[in-house]
């Protein structure tokens, strides 16, 4: 993998600290906890140090935090500065945030790249952002003590002010003096009992500018001389241009150029609508390539046939086949989930301006390092000559984290061919039909129960495309197993206690481009595992909650959220006629979530009335943000559970927009309650963990209501 060399520390200090005239704290903790202070006077002497995040305190008391990760609605624009502000004892009203440039300085902790994904941002930054705040606070106290003529121990900090007796100094007043001091080698972090910000519900810092339109997304980028392009791409994955006639397209008013790029034919125009009309007027002959006969219905049947044989072992113990043969009761079931599109509200877009010695890219991206390296390769520049301007993301869900940097490389190719700055825009139809989907999967499960209804044998075969297999991350595949295909099954707490179990995987290679989608493998394994457990409870003649209690007795955090969600939902209490409840519990990304769904069926439509959610995410840095992400994940998961489906016929995706690739509408939104388990455990993820349980909770409620088990998504209304 090509990596960028990034900006030098000296260059950063010249462009930020010198201009701000204040204190700059740089912190670098790749698996350790080292800190260093970058003061303007020390810039020349410190060029060998490579910090990857910065805190700036200006003379006007403004505290600016550079965010190495992308804000795409998950709330890290607030939670990460909150960590820093806690240790700094900052005036929260003076906090400002900026997206950092793409550079190795901003690589994720322990990772050789700058990216956002895996619900990692807050928990990986939990310590180093706090240490940066604590370091800045120590320097400000030293500066104040010298000014006041007192000992540092006699000073305290409060709301952006250092206080000693009747003497007071604002951080902005002290910043310049603090910047000249040598930072301490170690700093003490606050005890949790002394936190004033962490753990308190906090309003998001990015909400005001998103509400009044000041926030800039990739689609908002505009400057003098910028043109807009749309690209005609092959209707079948892997297809190529055989020939084309652009004469009609060039006659469309506003069209400036028509250029061929590796992905298709780009129409470059003064504005989007001219480009769109120009593309409509193109005459293109396509070579459809080898995938023109792909059919998702046929693939499903092929997957089921494949599942009749064991694949590569992902988790195994004992002899599952022999134990199944001896079991008192045997339950067998096939589950299936379809391909899914990410369908973010803001379609893909990327603006590129190329000069002889520099290239600028404006886009909402989750993969800054990959995009920078890809741009450098196409333009022939060095990575440090490529500036990635990370904009706010109007939804990502993994689609803006493509290892191939597909939408960015295409935009660079278009701008290069056009010889002008160009914003390449994908329509909604382009986005849904343009590739990179959550793979379709089939699960074949056989479970043996003893006379008491306890599982004593478990055989589980999974068939679906590997996300990592055709990516630069294929080295992460171990013994043929893509962990993203089996997570949530191979490591399930239910299987850990079964002496005889066998989980295996088949990863067929197809021409359909696939990618991680919000909660990755847990999107399907959470649905399957919690549905199967419900089936076992039925076979054992036990209440679904009581059955899970018995199986999870040694898994306290699973049990904790399960009990809390069930209690708050009134599990076991009467419901209005025509309604039923279902529950599910699942661990992912270091957090534990249980959900209880209350459903009915009306006029052949599934109605989800209520979802009660309990989460144990360890320390909840911003409880308001945790609640928002649980609500968001539930909506995302319900959209997939009730509507999400891509059909492929003759190599072509049949769905095109929100009318046939539906998402949950306002009038379909259930009432959601979120309850957070108080915890002192290290933080887990929250951006994705609300998704996995909800499909199973709804499916289990439908079974309780109708007596019919649904093993395929999206769910259907039954009576």
XYZ file of C-alpha atoms in Angstrom:
719
model
C 0.000 0.000 0.000
C 1.385 3.387 -0.941
C 1.465 5.874 1.895
C 1.859 9.617 1.879
C 4.775 11.371 3.530
C 2.600 14.264 4.672
C 3.258 17.753 5.899
C 6.292 18.540 7.998
C 5.878 19.729 11.543
C 7.804 22.868 10.680
C 5.416 23.666 7.843
C 2.414 23.128 10.083
C 3.800 25.407 12.770
C 4.589 28.127 10.263
C 1.057 28.111 8.907
C -0.801 27.751 12.198
C 1.157 28.678 15.294
C 2.865 31.708 13.801
C -0.428 32.965 12.497
C -2.269 32.310 15.725
C 0.364 33.774 18.005
C -0.546 31.289 20.724
C 0.045 27.803 22.076
C 0.249 24.718 19.888
C 0.232 21.270 21.455
C 1.115 18.368 19.205
C 0.626 14.848 20.423
C 1.744 11.561 18.960
C 0.728 8.264 20.504
C 1.049 5.309 18.088
C 0.433 2.637 20.684
C 2.330 4.554 23.395
C 1.632 7.774 25.237
C 4.226 10.353 24.187
C 3.600 14.053 23.941
C 5.551 17.042 22.717
C 4.964 20.756 22.600
C 5.437 22.641 19.381
C 6.226 26.299 20.077
C 7.030 28.806 17.381
C 10.515 29.326 18.779
C 11.263 25.622 18.547
C 10.024 25.029 15.008
C 13.425 24.667 13.375
C 14.716 22.303 16.045
C 11.777 19.938 15.955
C 11.471 18.934 12.302
C 12.183 15.266 13.074
C 9.093 14.903 15.241
C 5.905 13.800 13.447
C 2.845 14.764 15.453
C -0.515 13.524 14.287
C -3.007 15.818 16.007
C -2.934 19.368 17.271
C -4.475 21.682 19.785
C -4.194 25.422 19.184
C -4.969 28.119 21.721
C -5.075 31.597 20.237
C -4.737 34.973 21.934
C -8.500 35.519 21.622
C -9.171 32.436 23.814
C -10.256 30.360 20.836
C -9.288 26.715 21.226
C -9.069 24.870 17.922
C -8.926 21.094 17.685
C -7.780 19.481 14.439
C -9.808 16.349 13.879
C -7.846 13.535 12.262
C -11.099 11.663 11.588
C -14.093 12.506 9.390
C -17.342 13.847 10.807
C -20.112 12.048 8.946
C -22.955 12.465 11.382
C -21.600 10.215 14.125
C -20.763 13.108 16.439
C -16.970 12.979 16.816
C -16.872 16.706 15.990
C -18.105 16.981 19.577
C -16.909 13.883 21.455
C -13.197 14.192 20.639
C -12.914 17.898 21.524
C -14.908 17.098 24.660
C -12.176 14.690 25.776
C -9.540 17.333 25.279
C -11.579 20.102 26.877
C -12.182 17.962 29.963
C -8.506 17.740 30.835
C -7.851 21.314 29.748
C -10.662 22.720 31.910
C -11.553 24.721 28.837
C -14.350 27.168 28.224
C -16.519 24.927 26.050
C -18.006 27.937 24.267
C -14.538 28.757 22.880
C -13.952 25.340 21.262
C -13.699 25.211 17.482
C -12.998 22.209 15.269
C -11.367 21.700 11.880
C -10.795 18.623 9.753
C -7.066 17.940 9.604
C -5.251 17.665 6.273
C -4.317 14.262 4.911
C -0.867 13.385 6.212
C 0.898 10.623 8.169
C 0.826 13.047 11.112
C -2.851 12.127 11.440
C -2.677 8.354 11.088
C -5.041 6.483 13.375
C -3.537 5.056 16.554
C -1.592 1.915 15.686
C -2.599 2.081 12.010
C -0.531 3.110 8.935
C -3.279 5.293 7.511
C -5.709 8.109 8.201
C -9.271 6.883 8.084
C -12.637 6.791 9.796
C -14.491 3.520 10.274
C -15.131 0.555 12.503
C -16.667 2.745 15.223
C -13.085 3.369 16.355
C -12.669 7.132 16.525
C -13.665 7.869 20.112
C -12.279 4.800 21.856
C -8.931 4.907 20.042
C -8.540 8.613 20.802
C -9.868 8.415 24.347
C -6.465 8.712 25.971
C -4.362 10.817 23.629
C -6.923 13.611 23.253
C -7.129 13.773 27.030
C -3.348 13.822 27.327
C -3.144 16.680 24.848
C -5.556 18.675 26.988
C -3.676 17.814 30.155
C -0.350 18.843 28.602
C -1.720 22.178 27.487
C -3.217 22.745 30.921
C 0.121 22.043 32.618
C 1.910 24.527 30.381
C -0.701 27.208 30.959
C -0.418 26.698 34.721
C 3.376 27.031 34.510
C 3.024 30.258 32.552
C 0.465 31.638 35.000
C 2.531 30.680 38.034
C 5.525 32.556 36.637
C 3.347 35.587 35.885
C 1.656 35.550 39.300
C 4.874 34.854 41.206
C 3.439 31.748 42.843
C 4.021 28.000 42.733
C 2.251 25.962 40.058
C 0.683 23.918 42.857
C -1.062 27.074 44.055
C -2.886 27.485 40.733
C -6.097 25.891 39.594
C -7.921 25.970 36.253
C -11.557 26.686 35.662
C -13.505 27.378 32.484
C -10.550 28.593 30.436
C -8.938 30.559 33.262
C -5.960 29.941 35.557
C -6.658 31.145 39.089
C -4.347 31.698 42.073
C -5.974 33.474 44.982
C -7.319 36.743 43.632
C -5.184 36.544 40.468
C -6.751 35.353 37.236
C -5.555 34.960 33.644
C -7.428 33.676 30.624
C -5.836 30.967 28.527
C -5.587 33.324 25.572
C -3.534 35.755 27.655
C -1.163 32.977 28.683
C -0.879 31.116 25.370
C 2.136 32.980 24.032
C 4.116 32.557 27.273
C 3.094 28.899 27.571
C 4.350 28.221 24.064
C 7.899 29.062 25.177
C 7.967 26.474 27.953
C 9.231 22.907 27.892
C 6.364 20.455 28.226
C 6.328 17.944 31.070
C 7.351 14.407 30.166
C 4.311 12.996 31.910
C 0.958 14.431 32.885
C -1.635 13.143 35.305
C -5.141 12.631 33.955
C -8.226 13.355 36.022
C -9.984 10.660 37.993
C -13.395 9.880 36.590
C -15.004 11.316 39.735
C -13.592 14.725 38.817
C -14.940 14.845 35.262
C -17.117 17.839 34.475
C -17.737 17.181 30.768
C -17.157 13.493 30.056
C -20.338 11.579 30.721
C -22.588 14.647 30.571
C -25.072 15.022 27.676
C -23.597 17.706 25.411
C -25.089 19.461 22.412
C -23.230 18.895 19.163
C -20.786 21.553 18.038
C -21.620 21.044 14.370
C -25.400 21.396 14.714
C -25.661 25.207 14.464
C -23.747 25.455 11.205
C -25.589 22.480 9.748
C -28.902 24.061 10.665
C -28.170 27.476 9.163
C -26.312 26.246 6.085
C -22.788 27.322 6.983
C -21.516 23.744 7.066
C -19.827 22.786 3.826
C -20.308 19.347 2.351
C -18.566 18.073 -0.746
C -21.555 18.980 -2.897
C -21.297 22.591 -1.684
C -17.801 23.198 -3.072
C -17.821 26.022 -5.599
C -15.221 28.477 -6.895
C -14.508 30.542 -9.997
C -13.859 28.413 -13.054
C -15.160 25.165 -11.566
C -17.005 22.919 -14.014
C -19.291 19.957 -13.257
C -19.165 16.485 -14.766
C -21.239 13.341 -14.759
C -19.962 10.038 -16.092
C -21.719 7.435 -18.219
C -20.624 4.103 -16.810
C -21.191 0.599 -18.149
C -24.603 -0.822 -17.187
C -22.892 -4.085 -16.217
C -20.021 -4.409 -13.759
C -16.777 -4.910 -15.658
C -18.180 -3.563 -18.921
C -16.130 -1.204 -21.085
C -16.714 1.347 -23.832
C -16.573 -0.176 -27.309
C -17.314 3.093 -29.152
C -19.188 6.338 -28.596
C -20.579 9.339 -30.439
C -20.517 12.622 -28.504
C -21.794 14.947 -31.222
C -25.310 15.297 -29.777
C -23.962 15.745 -26.268
C -21.675 18.560 -27.355
C -24.646 20.447 -28.816
C -26.326 20.679 -25.404
C -26.029 24.283 -24.147
C -23.475 24.503 -21.354
C -21.539 21.352 -22.273
C -17.828 22.185 -22.535
C -16.188 18.855 -23.218
C -16.703 15.114 -23.496
C -13.767 12.981 -22.386
C -13.146 9.280 -22.032
C -11.835 8.075 -18.678
C -11.178 4.532 -17.400
C -14.650 4.294 -15.849
C -16.594 5.526 -18.885
C -17.448 8.729 -20.725
C -17.505 12.024 -18.808
C -19.561 15.017 -19.906
C -18.073 18.246 -18.542
C -20.334 21.297 -18.383
C -20.987 24.636 -16.738
C -23.395 23.058 -14.275
C -24.902 19.724 -13.290
C -28.057 19.858 -15.385
C -26.171 20.585 -18.597
C -23.823 17.702 -17.828
C -26.763 15.407 -17.106
C -28.561 16.316 -20.336
C -25.324 15.920 -22.239
C -24.835 12.449 -20.812
C -28.399 11.540 -21.791
C -27.555 12.533 -25.369
C -24.463 10.313 -25.629
C -24.524 7.381 -28.012
C -22.418 4.585 -26.511
C -21.803 1.019 -27.576
C -20.768 -1.095 -24.597
C -18.722 -4.257 -24.390
C -20.632 -5.822 -21.502
C -17.862 -8.202 -20.555
C -18.146 -11.491 -18.630
C -20.758 -10.518 -16.033
C -23.772 -9.731 -18.225
C -25.594 -12.877 -17.126
C -25.324 -12.343 -13.366
C -28.645 -12.885 -11.618
C -29.104 -12.460 -7.866
C -31.917 -15.010 -7.654
C -29.725 -17.631 -9.310
C -26.830 -16.685 -7.071
C -28.993 -17.309 -4.019
C -29.732 -20.832 -5.218
C -26.070 -21.395 -6.000
C -25.167 -20.256 -2.495
C -27.660 -22.710 -0.989
C -26.144 -25.550 -2.999
C -22.667 -24.516 -1.914
C -23.801 -24.561 1.724
C -24.514 -28.278 1.521
C -20.765 -28.810 1.946
C -18.526 -27.512 4.701
C -16.290 -24.623 3.775
C -13.062 -23.431 5.336
C -13.212 -23.627 9.143
C -13.674 -20.288 10.892
C -14.307 -21.682 14.386
C -14.332 -25.308 15.425
C -14.312 -27.481 18.516
C -15.097 -31.129 19.127
C -17.128 -33.061 16.554
C -20.246 -31.112 15.598
C -21.504 -33.722 13.116
C -21.333 -36.563 15.624
C -22.939 -34.481 18.348
C -25.752 -33.482 15.994
C -26.452 -37.136 15.227
C -26.862 -37.900 18.941
C -28.884 -34.811 19.905
C -32.377 -35.239 21.345
C -33.750 -32.566 19.028
C -32.303 -31.187 15.799
C -33.189 -27.762 14.328
C -32.177 -26.939 10.752
C -32.723 -23.644 8.955
C -31.510 -21.671 5.949
C -31.248 -17.891 6.225
C -30.600 -15.425 3.405
C -29.884 -11.706 3.097
C -29.641 -9.708 -0.162
C -27.165 -7.239 -1.566
C -27.590 -3.788 0.005
C -26.613 -0.310 -1.167
C -25.291 2.327 1.229
C -27.506 5.020 -0.321
C -26.223 8.028 1.685
C -28.364 11.157 1.499
C -25.523 13.090 -0.135
C -24.598 11.210 -3.329
C -20.934 10.693 -4.122
C -19.040 13.724 -5.378
C -15.475 14.930 -5.625
C -13.912 18.220 -6.758
C -10.398 18.246 -8.207
C -8.050 21.067 -9.237
C -4.725 20.017 -10.772
C -1.710 22.280 -11.207
C 1.771 21.410 -12.460
C 3.178 20.872 -8.980
C 0.119 20.443 -6.801
C -3.353 18.914 -6.714
C -6.276 19.792 -4.464
C -9.171 17.443 -3.772
C -12.366 18.431 -1.980
C -14.586 15.558 -0.917
C -16.316 13.824 1.941
C -14.073 10.820 2.488
C -13.428 8.180 5.104
C -10.066 7.152 3.575
C -7.789 10.189 3.314
C -4.520 8.258 2.981
C -5.799 5.944 0.248
C -7.326 8.846 -1.680
C -4.164 10.923 -1.431
C -1.985 8.053 -2.658
C -4.356 7.272 -5.546
C -4.464 10.916 -6.613
C -0.676 11.131 -6.549
C -0.391 8.029 -8.711
C -2.740 9.394 -11.382
C -1.277 12.900 -11.480
C 2.346 11.840 -11.243
C 2.813 13.993 -8.149
C 4.233 13.074 -4.793
C 1.666 12.369 -2.065
C 2.753 15.458 -0.139
C 1.865 17.505 -3.224
C -1.750 16.380 -2.927
C -4.019 18.245 -0.505
C -7.177 16.476 0.596
C -9.794 18.893 1.911
C -12.091 16.713 4.033
C -15.590 18.127 3.909
C -18.537 17.205 6.084
C -19.975 13.893 4.903
C -23.679 13.668 4.138
C -23.639 10.031 5.166
C -20.911 7.477 4.617
C -21.873 4.072 6.058
C -18.667 2.677 4.511
C -19.321 3.788 0.922
C -16.856 6.655 1.257
C -14.191 4.228 2.519
C -13.380 2.388 -0.695
C -9.918 0.793 -0.869
C -9.888 1.556 -4.607
C -10.835 5.217 -3.959
C -13.185 4.733 -6.911
C -15.137 7.985 -6.852
C -12.018 10.022 -6.066
C -9.827 8.429 -8.734
C -12.582 8.896 -11.289
C -12.843 12.588 -10.439
C -9.063 12.986 -10.741
C -9.107 11.254 -14.118
C -11.909 13.558 -15.300
C -10.120 16.733 -14.189
C -6.877 15.500 -15.724
C -8.539 14.725 -19.068
C -10.504 17.991 -19.076
C -7.494 20.093 -18.109
C -9.700 22.191 -15.833
C -11.020 22.087 -12.254
C -14.018 19.753 -12.231
C -16.561 18.542 -9.692
C -17.639 15.028 -10.642
C -21.111 14.240 -9.324
C -22.933 10.936 -9.070
C -26.714 10.974 -9.348
C -28.739 8.878 -6.927
C -29.209 6.346 -9.707
C -25.461 6.293 -10.389
C -24.843 5.681 -6.691
C -27.310 2.814 -6.267
C -26.394 1.138 -9.554
C -22.721 2.020 -9.487
C -21.434 -0.714 -7.259
C -19.899 -1.489 -3.888
C -22.595 -3.234 -1.923
C -23.005 -5.184 1.276
C -22.608 -8.753 -0.025
C -25.501 -11.177 -0.192
C -25.143 -14.106 2.216
C -26.713 -17.480 2.883
C -26.442 -19.219 6.272
C -27.195 -22.923 6.732
C -27.552 -23.725 10.409
C -28.067 -27.028 12.184
C -28.307 -27.101 15.983
C -28.732 -30.072 18.286
C -30.504 -29.740 21.654
C -30.376 -31.996 24.651
C -33.476 -33.169 26.510
C -33.563 -29.915 28.527
C -33.481 -27.788 25.369
C -29.870 -26.686 25.758
C -27.759 -26.493 22.550
C -25.094 -29.215 22.537
C -24.087 -29.171 18.867
C -23.900 -26.319 16.355
C -23.024 -26.526 12.669
C -23.027 -23.260 10.757
C -22.103 -22.733 7.097
C -21.869 -19.248 5.624
C -21.674 -18.423 1.913
C -21.003 -14.924 0.591
C -18.442 -12.760 -1.133
C -15.346 -11.614 0.710
C -15.007 -7.862 1.200
C -11.262 -8.083 1.786
C -10.464 -10.606 -0.945
C -10.052 -8.177 -3.836
C -8.824 -5.223 -1.822
C -5.429 -3.944 -0.661
C -6.374 -5.410 2.723
C -6.456 -9.020 1.530
C -3.418 -9.696 3.713
C -5.877 -9.524 6.621
C -7.469 -12.793 5.464
C -6.222 -15.616 7.666
C -6.290 -19.237 6.478
C -8.764 -18.258 3.787
C -11.184 -16.667 6.265
C -12.360 -13.103 5.821
C -13.219 -12.220 9.410
C -15.768 -9.650 8.247
C -17.865 -12.487 6.783
C -18.088 -14.510 10.001
C -17.883 -11.929 12.812
C -20.809 -12.295 15.169
C -20.970 -16.059 14.528
C -17.430 -17.394 14.888
C -16.987 -15.377 18.082
C -20.551 -15.688 19.384
C -20.977 -16.137 23.154
C -23.554 -18.829 22.416
C -20.988 -20.976 20.604
C -18.252 -20.534 23.178
C -20.098 -22.758 25.638
C -20.884 -25.513 23.109
C -18.220 -28.218 23.172
C -19.062 -29.439 19.664
C -19.424 -26.698 17.089
C -18.196 -25.963 13.587
C -18.474 -22.668 11.689
C -17.250 -22.655 8.094
C -17.112 -20.180 5.231
C -17.348 -20.222 1.449
C -16.270 -17.013 -0.321
C -17.285 -17.270 -3.995
C -15.600 -14.849 -6.404
C -18.112 -12.927 -8.488
C -18.157 -9.809 -10.599
C -20.223 -7.771 -8.146
C -18.122 -5.199 -6.257
C -18.719 -5.458 -2.502
C -17.756 -3.336 0.467
C -18.329 -2.949 4.195
C -21.646 -1.377 5.150
C -22.529 0.033 8.540
C -21.810 -2.760 11.077
C -20.185 -4.896 8.336
C -20.632 -8.646 8.936
C -22.851 -8.005 11.927
C -25.514 -6.740 9.471
C -26.356 -10.351 8.704
C -24.869 -12.387 11.554
C -26.815 -10.446 14.188
C -30.064 -11.209 12.358
C -29.267 -14.887 11.898
C -27.886 -15.666 15.348
C -30.663 -13.967 17.298
C -33.344 -15.474 15.066
C -31.877 -18.955 15.516
C -31.757 -18.489 19.289
C -35.455 -17.624 19.162
C -36.074 -20.807 17.178
C -34.230 -22.811 19.824
C -36.254 -21.199 22.602
C -39.439 -22.255 20.808
C -38.159 -25.802 20.356
C -37.196 -25.908 24.036
C -40.615 -24.627 25.052
C -39.106 -21.667 26.884
C -39.704 -17.924 26.938
C -37.175 -16.177 24.614
C -35.924 -13.924 27.426
C -35.591 -16.748 29.943
C -33.827 -18.921 27.367
C -31.253 -16.223 26.637
C -30.757 -15.639 30.352
C -29.754 -19.277 30.781
C -27.375 -19.254 27.808
C -25.757 -15.934 28.697
C -25.450 -16.451 32.445
C -21.649 -16.147 32.250
C -21.712 -13.133 29.928
C -22.565 -10.312 32.293
C -22.540 -7.431 29.826
C -24.811 -9.246 27.369
C -27.084 -10.135 30.239
C -27.028 -6.599 31.626
C -28.361 -4.944 28.472
C -30.807 -7.784 27.885
C -32.325 -7.402 31.340
C -32.474 -3.618 31.081
C -34.132 -3.565 27.666
C -36.657 -6.222 28.667
C -37.535 -4.442 31.904
C -38.007 -1.037 30.261
C -40.060 -2.568 27.445
C -42.369 -4.340 29.893
C -41.479 -7.801 28.625
C -44.194 -10.259 29.562
C -46.858 -7.623 30.227
C -50.058 -7.543 28.142
C -50.115 -5.683 24.820
C -53.025 -4.353 22.752
C -54.642 -6.941 20.496
C -52.715 -7.500 17.279
C -49.304 -6.614 18.697
C -46.340 -8.665 19.851
C -42.809 -8.166 21.113
C -39.508 -9.666 20.046
C -36.038 -9.200 21.432
C -32.411 -9.591 20.426
C -28.987 -8.947 21.950
C -25.677 -8.628 20.142
C -22.094 -7.559 20.751
C -20.138 -5.640 18.113
C -17.302 -3.126 18.018
C -16.683 -3.469 21.738
C -20.244 -2.600 22.794
C -23.288 -4.623 23.840
C -26.794 -3.798 22.652
C -30.192 -5.343 23.347
C -33.422 -4.279 21.689
C -37.082 -5.100 22.152
C -39.368 -4.351 19.200
C -43.148 -4.087 19.380
C -44.869 -4.773 16.049
C -48.170 -5.283 14.338
C -49.318 -6.109 10.812
C -51.860 -3.834 9.182
C -53.078 -4.053 5.586
C -50.167 -6.314 4.644
C -47.657 -3.845 6.061
C -45.351 -4.385 9.024
C -45.671 -1.649 11.584
C -42.940 -1.232 14.204
C -44.480 0.791 17.015
C -41.726 0.857 19.617
C -38.091 -0.091 19.953
C -36.553 -0.123 23.417
C -32.776 -0.213 23.286
C -30.189 -0.766 26.020
C -26.493 -0.234 25.364
C -23.359 -0.911 27.363
C -20.618 0.973 25.544
C -18.300 1.343 28.489
C -17.689 4.983 29.367
C -20.235 7.058 27.450
C -18.227 10.156 26.560
C -21.290 12.059 25.376
C -24.514 10.288 26.353
C -26.541 12.538 24.047
C -24.388 11.373 21.166
C -24.800 7.742 22.172
C -28.587 8.098 22.186
C -28.527 9.786 18.763
C -26.385 7.024 17.297
C -28.621 4.293 18.681
C -31.631 6.016 17.115
C -29.751 6.401 13.853
C -28.596 2.782 13.829
C -32.107 1.535 14.525
C -33.507 3.574 11.627
C -30.721 2.313 9.359
C -31.277 -1.286 10.446
C -35.053 -1.060 10.112
C -34.714 0.306 6.582
C -32.722 -2.769 5.638
C -34.964 -5.154 7.588
C -38.214 -3.893 6.078
C -37.224 -2.688 2.611
C -33.549 -3.165 1.763
C -32.949 -5.274 -1.312
C -30.976 -5.028 -4.530
C -31.976 -7.340 -7.357
C -29.555 -8.071 -10.177
C -30.833 -9.364 -13.503
C -28.816 -9.766 -16.690
C -25.923 -8.192 -14.846
C -27.890 -5.013 -14.105
C -29.051 -3.644 -10.761
C -32.811 -3.204 -10.993
C -33.333 -0.590 -8.269
C -32.422 3.036 -8.938
C -33.609 5.552 -6.329
C -35.439 5.895 -3.026
C -38.769 5.005 -4.636
C -37.674 1.398 -5.244
C -34.718 1.205 -2.863
C -36.713 2.402 0.091
C -35.606 3.801 3.410
C -37.747 4.357 6.471
C -40.109 7.335 6.104
C -41.083 9.739 8.854
C -44.551 8.236 9.244
C -43.010 4.768 9.666
C -40.672 5.812 12.443
C -41.233 3.953 15.700
C -40.936 5.472 19.130
C -37.405 4.739 20.333
C -36.198 4.620 23.919
C -32.482 4.358 24.605
C -31.062 3.387 27.988
C -27.338 3.521 28.695
C -25.801 1.122 31.200
C -23.545 3.086 33.593
C -20.028 1.758 33.192
C -16.392 2.437 33.971
C -15.141 0.028 31.287
C -13.132 1.431 28.398
C -15.289 2.997 25.675
C -16.613 0.852 22.847
C -18.033 1.901 19.514
C -21.499 3.372 19.082
C -21.782 4.405 15.412
C -22.606 0.933 14.123
C -23.736 -1.146 17.085
C -27.389 -0.144 16.995
C -27.874 -1.856 13.619
C -27.340 -5.618 14.202
C -30.106 -6.511 16.712
C -33.064 -4.696 15.196
C -33.879 -6.997 12.255
C -33.903 -10.023 14.552
C -35.981 -8.234 17.175
C -38.618 -7.398 14.558
C -38.504 -10.885 13.000
C -38.889 -12.477 16.413
C -41.855 -10.211 17.178
C -43.458 -11.197 13.878
C -43.067 -14.855 14.811
C -44.662 -14.201 18.191
C -47.516 -12.443 16.402
C -48.106 -14.782 13.442
C -46.475 -18.089 14.364
C -44.544 -17.969 11.084
C -40.745 -17.775 11.082
C -39.157 -15.488 8.503
C -35.597 -16.377 7.600
C -34.956 -13.968 4.775
C -34.563 -10.192 4.572
C -36.320 -7.942 3.871
C -39.135 -9.155 6.089
C -42.639 -9.585 4.693
C -45.987 -8.940 6.311
C -47.696 -12.213 7.189
C -50.996 -12.993 8.827
